[in-house]
Amino acid sequence: MLNISELHHIDVQTGAVALAGEIRSAVHAALADGVQNVFFASAGGVAFLSLPAVKLLQERSTFPVYAPRAAELIENGNVNLGPESLVVFTSVSGTTKEAIAALEYARAKGARTLTLVGTAETPLATLADVSFFNETADDTSSENFLLQTLFVALAIIDYRGESPDWDTTLAEIQLLPNALVEVKRSFEDRAAALAEEIKDEQNHIITSAGNTWFEAWYYGMCILEEMQWVWTRPVHASDFFHGTLELVEDNVSVLLLKGEDGGRALEDRVEAFVPRFSSKLRVIDSRDFELPGVSAETRALVAPVVLAAALERLSAHLEVVRDHPLTTRRYYKRVSY
């Protein structure tokens, strides 16, 4: 495969999964000590990676969960944030200024803080009440944080005796590190062909639903826009038919990510509509990838992780065929703003 260390990817995701038990213990301890709600308050692209976990809690648990943007939390506040809150932050660098400010704000409100970081001995690691470190970078961070925030949600569900069952689900998730590299391998040829196909296209509609919607949103904003300077229009599949459909005509590119939860019916609707008016519907479906030993219920939970693994291959090929390294920026961390 192009520009990848397979062993490194396996090692990072093995490290992510290995923290599941410690994350569970920390979350259980917080709930036993009186925590009554949870906030996921990261800044920037990693915030999207916690939203499948938020959605899981919203749909499977009665435990209150909030997901404000870090910077806006400071400006607007939230009456639910206080000593009975657990606030979760994720960060690759551990130095994101908006996240640090939000963490300090949460601590000032008496909340407990838990951080998941990809770089040790950084402010987000040292300032938190509890911090978990697994070394990760841009090419491995999506799967890493999708998994770790999922563990936070599953730990809450486990503590409260709700579904899905922790032991069964975790046993299956432990199969993922090796399986995700096989996902990448099986997608490699298609990733190369798709990168070549879209390399000169500067505008895309990208859509999905269910828990994979957040991966579509993330990939459009944080990869195609930030790392490739390609304009995207991320739109939820249910909203697609309330405005965005009028933009569809021949040669309009629509990237559709399909998952395996209830949102799939909404994705099917987009898939049926677009080819009637555009020849450029591109579908990436998590069901197309084999995950040996993983049940249908767990597959639905980890579909965002699977799509993130596949899309990393598309990114690797895009930077080559577009002669635009993924690390190239005009403004991000280059000018003050």
Coordinates of C-alpha atoms in Angstrom, one line a residue:
M1 CA 0.0 0.0 0.0
L2 CA 1.1 3.5 -0.7
N3 CA 3.0 5.5 2.0
I4 CA 1.9 3.4 5.0
S5 CA 3.5 1.4 7.7
E6 CA 1.0 -1.4 8.3
L7 CA 2.6 -2.4 11.6
H8 CA 2.4 1.2 12.9
H9 CA -1.3 1.5 12.1
I10 CA -1.9 -1.8 13.9
D11 CA 0.2 -0.7 16.9
V12 CA -1.7 2.6 17.3
Q13 CA -5.2 1.0 17.1
T14 CA -4.0 -1.8 19.4
G15 CA -3.0 0.9 21.9
A16 CA -6.3 2.6 21.5
V17 CA -8.2 -0.6 22.3
A18 CA -5.9 -1.5 25.1
L19 CA -7.1 1.5 27.0
A20 CA -10.7 0.4 27.1
G21 CA -10.5 -1.1 30.5
E22 CA -8.8 1.9 32.1
I23 CA -11.3 4.3 30.5
R24 CA -14.1 2.2 31.8
S25 CA -12.7 2.2 35.3
A26 CA -12.2 6.0 35.3
V27 CA -15.7 6.6 34.0
H28 CA -17.3 4.2 36.5
A29 CA -15.4 5.9 39.3
A30 CA -16.6 9.3 38.2
L31 CA -20.2 8.1 38.1
A32 CA -19.9 6.4 41.4
D33 CA -18.7 9.7 42.9
G34 CA -21.7 11.6 41.8
V35 CA -21.3 12.7 38.1
Q36 CA -24.7 13.3 36.7
N37 CA -23.9 14.3 33.1
V38 CA -21.2 14.2 30.5
F39 CA -19.8 16.8 28.1
F40 CA -17.7 16.1 25.0
A41 CA -16.1 19.5 24.4
S42 CA -13.1 19.1 22.1
A43 CA -12.0 21.8 19.6
G44 CA -11.6 21.5 15.9
G45 CA -11.7 18.3 13.8
V46 CA -11.3 15.9 16.6
A47 CA -14.6 17.1 18.1
F48 CA -16.4 15.4 15.1
L49 CA -14.7 12.1 16.2
S50 CA -16.5 12.1 19.5
L51 CA -20.0 12.7 18.0
P52 CA -20.8 9.1 17.2
A53 CA -20.3 8.4 20.9
V54 CA -22.6 11.3 21.7
K55 CA -25.2 9.9 19.4
L56 CA -25.0 6.5 20.9
L57 CA -25.6 7.9 24.4
Q58 CA -28.5 10.0 23.1
E59 CA -30.2 7.0 21.5
R60 CA -29.3 4.2 24.0
S61 CA -29.1 5.9 27.4
T62 CA -31.1 8.3 29.5
F63 CA -27.8 9.7 30.9
P64 CA -27.6 13.5 29.9
V65 CA -24.9 14.2 27.3
Y66 CA -23.9 17.5 25.8
A67 CA -21.6 18.3 22.9
P68 CA -20.8 22.1 22.7
R69 CA -18.0 23.5 20.7
A70 CA -15.2 24.3 23.0
A71 CA -14.9 28.0 22.1
E72 CA -18.6 28.6 22.3
L73 CA -18.9 26.8 25.6
I74 CA -16.7 29.5 27.1
E75 CA -18.6 32.4 25.4
N76 CA -22.1 31.2 26.1
G77 CA -21.7 28.9 29.1
N78 CA -24.1 26.0 29.9
V79 CA -26.2 25.8 33.0
N80 CA -25.7 22.0 33.1
L81 CA -22.0 22.3 33.5
G82 CA -20.8 22.1 37.1
P83 CA -19.4 19.9 39.9
E84 CA -21.6 17.0 38.8
S85 CA -20.2 17.0 35.2
L86 CA -17.5 15.0 33.5
V87 CA -16.0 16.8 30.5
V88 CA -14.1 14.8 27.9
F89 CA -11.5 16.3 25.5
T90 CA -9.6 14.7 22.7
S91 CA -6.5 16.1 21.0
V92 CA -3.7 14.8 18.9
S93 CA -1.2 17.6 19.9
G94 CA -2.5 18.2 23.4
T95 CA -1.8 21.9 22.8
T96 CA -5.0 23.2 21.0
K97 CA -5.6 26.5 22.6
E98 CA -9.4 26.5 22.4
A99 CA -9.4 23.0 24.1
I100 CA -7.0 24.2 26.8
A101 CA -9.2 27.2 27.5
A102 CA -12.3 25.1 27.6
L103 CA -10.7 22.6 30.0
E104 CA -9.7 25.4 32.3
Y105 CA -13.2 26.9 32.1
A106 CA -14.7 23.5 33.0
R107 CA -12.4 23.1 36.0
A108 CA -13.3 26.6 37.2
K109 CA -16.9 25.4 37.2
G110 CA -16.0 22.5 39.4
A111 CA -16.3 19.9 36.7
R112 CA -14.1 16.8 36.4
T113 CA -12.0 16.5 33.2
L114 CA -10.9 13.5 31.3
T115 CA -8.6 13.8 28.3
L116 CA -7.6 11.5 25.5
V117 CA -4.3 12.7 23.9
G118 CA -2.0 11.6 21.2
T119 CA 1.0 13.4 22.7
A120 CA 2.3 12.9 26.2
E121 CA 3.3 15.6 28.7
T122 CA 1.3 18.3 27.0
P123 CA -1.1 20.8 28.7
L124 CA -4.3 18.8 28.0
A125 CA -2.6 15.7 29.5
T126 CA -1.2 17.4 32.6
L127 CA -4.1 19.8 33.4
A128 CA -6.8 17.1 33.4
D129 CA -8.0 15.1 36.4
V130 CA -7.6 11.9 34.4
S131 CA -5.7 11.6 31.1
F132 CA -5.1 8.7 28.7
F133 CA -2.2 8.8 26.2
N134 CA -1.9 6.7 23.1
E135 CA 0.6 8.1 20.6
T136 CA -1.1 9.0 17.4
A137 CA -0.9 11.4 14.5
D138 CA -3.1 12.6 11.7
D139 CA -3.1 9.4 9.7
T140 CA -4.1 7.3 12.7
S141 CA -6.0 9.7 14.8
S142 CA -9.5 9.2 13.4
E143 CA -9.8 5.6 14.3
N144 CA -8.0 6.2 17.6
F145 CA -10.4 8.8 18.9
L146 CA -13.5 7.3 17.4
L147 CA -12.7 4.1 19.4
Q148 CA -11.7 5.8 22.6
T149 CA -14.7 8.1 22.8
L150 CA -16.9 5.1 22.0
F151 CA -15.3 3.4 25.1
V152 CA -16.4 6.4 27.2
A153 CA -20.0 6.1 26.0
L154 CA -20.0 2.3 26.4
A155 CA -18.6 2.7 29.9
I156 CA -21.6 4.9 30.9
I157 CA -24.0 2.5 29.3
D158 CA -22.3 -0.4 31.1
Y159 CA -22.5 1.4 34.5
R160 CA -26.2 2.0 34.0
G161 CA -27.0 -1.6 32.8
E162 CA -28.2 -0.4 29.4
S163 CA -27.5 -1.9 26.0
P164 CA -25.2 -2.9 24.3
D165 CA -23.3 -5.2 26.6
W166 CA -19.8 -4.1 27.4
D167 CA -18.0 -7.5 27.5
T168 CA -19.5 -8.8 24.2
T169 CA -19.0 -5.5 22.4
L170 CA -15.4 -5.0 23.6
A171 CA -14.4 -8.6 22.7
E172 CA -15.4 -7.9 19.1
I173 CA -13.8 -4.4 19.0
Q174 CA -10.6 -6.0 20.1
L175 CA -10.5 -7.7 16.7
L176 CA -10.4 -4.4 14.9
P177 CA -6.7 -3.3 14.8
N178 CA -5.7 -6.0 12.4
A179 CA -9.1 -5.9 10.6
L180 CA -8.7 -2.2 9.9
V181 CA -5.5 -2.7 8.0
E182 CA -7.2 -5.3 5.9
V183 CA -10.0 -2.7 5.3
K184 CA -7.3 -0.4 4.0
R185 CA -5.7 -3.1 1.8
S186 CA -9.0 -4.1 0.3
F187 CA -9.8 -0.4 -0.5
E188 CA -6.3 0.4 -1.9
D189 CA -7.0 -0.1 -5.6
R190 CA -10.3 1.7 -5.4
A191 CA -8.7 4.6 -3.4
A192 CA -6.0 5.0 -6.1
A193 CA -8.6 5.0 -8.9
L194 CA -10.9 7.4 -7.1
A195 CA -8.1 9.8 -6.3
E196 CA -7.2 9.9 -9.9
E197 CA -10.8 10.3 -10.9
I198 CA -11.5 13.3 -8.6
K199 CA -8.0 14.9 -8.5
D200 CA -9.0 17.9 -10.6
E201 CA -12.5 18.3 -9.2
Q202 CA -12.7 21.3 -6.8
N203 CA -16.3 21.0 -5.6
H204 CA -18.1 18.1 -3.9
I205 CA -21.3 17.4 -2.0
I206 CA -20.5 14.9 0.8
T207 CA -23.3 13.3 2.7
S208 CA -24.2 10.5 5.1
A209 CA -26.6 9.8 8.0
G210 CA -26.6 8.0 11.3
N211 CA -23.4 7.7 13.1
T212 CA -21.3 7.9 9.9
W213 CA -22.6 11.4 9.1
F214 CA -19.9 12.8 11.4
E215 CA -17.2 11.0 9.4
A216 CA -18.6 12.7 6.2
W217 CA -18.6 16.0 7.9
Y218 CA -15.1 15.5 9.3
Y219 CA -13.7 14.3 6.0
G220 CA -15.1 17.1 4.0
M221 CA -14.0 19.9 6.4
C222 CA -10.8 18.5 7.9
I223 CA -9.3 16.6 5.0
L224 CA -10.7 17.8 1.7
E225 CA -10.9 21.5 2.7
E226 CA -8.1 21.9 5.3
M227 CA -5.6 19.4 3.8
Q228 CA -6.4 19.6 0.1
W229 CA -8.0 23.0 -0.3
V230 CA -11.0 21.4 -2.1
W231 CA -14.4 23.0 -1.6
T232 CA -17.0 20.6 0.0
R233 CA -20.7 20.9 1.0
P234 CA -21.2 18.5 3.9
V235 CA -24.9 17.9 4.3
H236 CA -26.8 15.3 6.3
A237 CA -28.7 12.8 4.1
S238 CA -32.0 13.8 5.7
D239 CA -31.3 17.5 4.9
F240 CA -30.2 16.6 1.3
F241 CA -33.8 16.7 0.2
H242 CA -34.5 20.1 1.8
G243 CA -32.3 22.3 -0.4
T244 CA -29.1 20.6 -1.5
L245 CA -30.9 18.4 -4.1
E246 CA -31.4 21.5 -6.2
L247 CA -27.6 21.7 -6.8
V248 CA -27.5 18.2 -8.4
E249 CA -27.1 18.2 -12.1
D250 CA -24.9 16.4 -14.5
N251 CA -21.2 16.4 -13.5
V252 CA -22.0 17.5 -9.9
S253 CA -19.9 15.3 -7.6
V254 CA -21.7 13.6 -4.7
L255 CA -19.7 11.6 -2.2
L256 CA -21.9 9.3 -0.2
L257 CA -20.7 7.4 2.9
K258 CA -22.9 4.6 4.0
G259 CA -23.0 3.0 7.4
E260 CA -25.0 0.2 9.0
D261 CA -27.3 1.8 11.5
G262 CA -30.8 3.2 11.1
G263 CA -29.4 6.1 9.0
R264 CA -28.8 3.7 6.1
A265 CA -32.4 4.2 4.9
L266 CA -31.7 7.9 4.4
E267 CA -28.5 7.1 2.6
D268 CA -30.3 4.7 0.3
R269 CA -32.7 7.5 -0.6
V270 CA -29.7 9.7 -1.8
E271 CA -28.2 6.8 -3.6
A272 CA -31.4 6.2 -5.5
F273 CA -31.9 9.9 -6.4
V274 CA -28.5 11.2 -7.5
P275 CA -27.9 8.9 -10.5
R276 CA -31.0 10.2 -12.1
F277 CA -29.5 13.6 -12.5
S278 CA -25.7 13.2 -12.1
S279 CA -23.1 10.8 -13.4
K280 CA -20.8 11.5 -10.5
L281 CA -22.2 9.7 -7.5
R282 CA -19.3 8.0 -5.5
V283 CA -20.4 5.6 -2.8
I284 CA -18.2 4.2 0.0
D285 CA -20.1 1.6 2.0
S286 CA -18.9 0.1 5.3
R287 CA -20.8 -3.1 4.5
D288 CA -18.3 -3.7 1.6
F289 CA -15.5 -4.5 4.1
E290 CA -15.1 -7.7 5.9
L291 CA -14.8 -7.7 9.7
P292 CA -14.3 -11.3 10.7
G293 CA -15.9 -12.1 14.1
V294 CA -17.8 -8.9 14.4
S295 CA -21.5 -9.0 14.8
A296 CA -24.0 -6.9 12.9
E297 CA -24.7 -4.8 16.1
T298 CA -21.1 -4.1 16.7
R299 CA -20.5 -3.4 13.0
A300 CA -23.1 -0.7 13.1
L301 CA -21.3 0.9 16.1
V302 CA -17.9 0.9 14.4
A303 CA -18.9 1.8 10.9
P304 CA -17.4 5.3 11.3
V305 CA -14.1 3.7 12.3
V306 CA -14.2 1.4 9.2
L307 CA -14.9 4.3 6.9
A308 CA -12.2 6.4 8.5
A309 CA -9.7 3.6 7.9
A310 CA -10.7 3.4 4.2
L311 CA -10.7 7.1 3.7
E312 CA -7.2 7.4 5.0
R313 CA -6.2 5.5 1.9
L314 CA -8.0 7.9 -0.3
S315 CA -6.2 10.8 1.4
A316 CA -2.8 9.1 0.9
H317 CA -3.4 8.9 -2.8
L318 CA -4.9 12.3 -3.2
E319 CA -1.9 14.1 -1.8
V320 CA 0.3 12.3 -4.4
V321 CA -1.9 12.7 -7.5
R322 CA -2.7 16.3 -6.6
D323 CA 0.9 17.1 -5.6
H324 CA -0.4 18.6 -2.4
P325 CA 1.0 17.1 0.8
L326 CA -1.6 16.7 3.6
T327 CA 0.6 18.8 5.8
T328 CA 0.6 21.9 3.6
R329 CA -1.3 24.8 5.1
R330 CA -1.9 28.5 4.2
Y331 CA -3.0 29.7 7.6
Y332 CA -3.5 26.9 10.1
K333 CA -0.9 27.4 12.9
R334 CA 1.0 29.7 10.4
V335 CA -0.7 33.0 11.1
S336 CA -2.4 34.5 14.1
Y337 CA -6.2 34.3 14.2

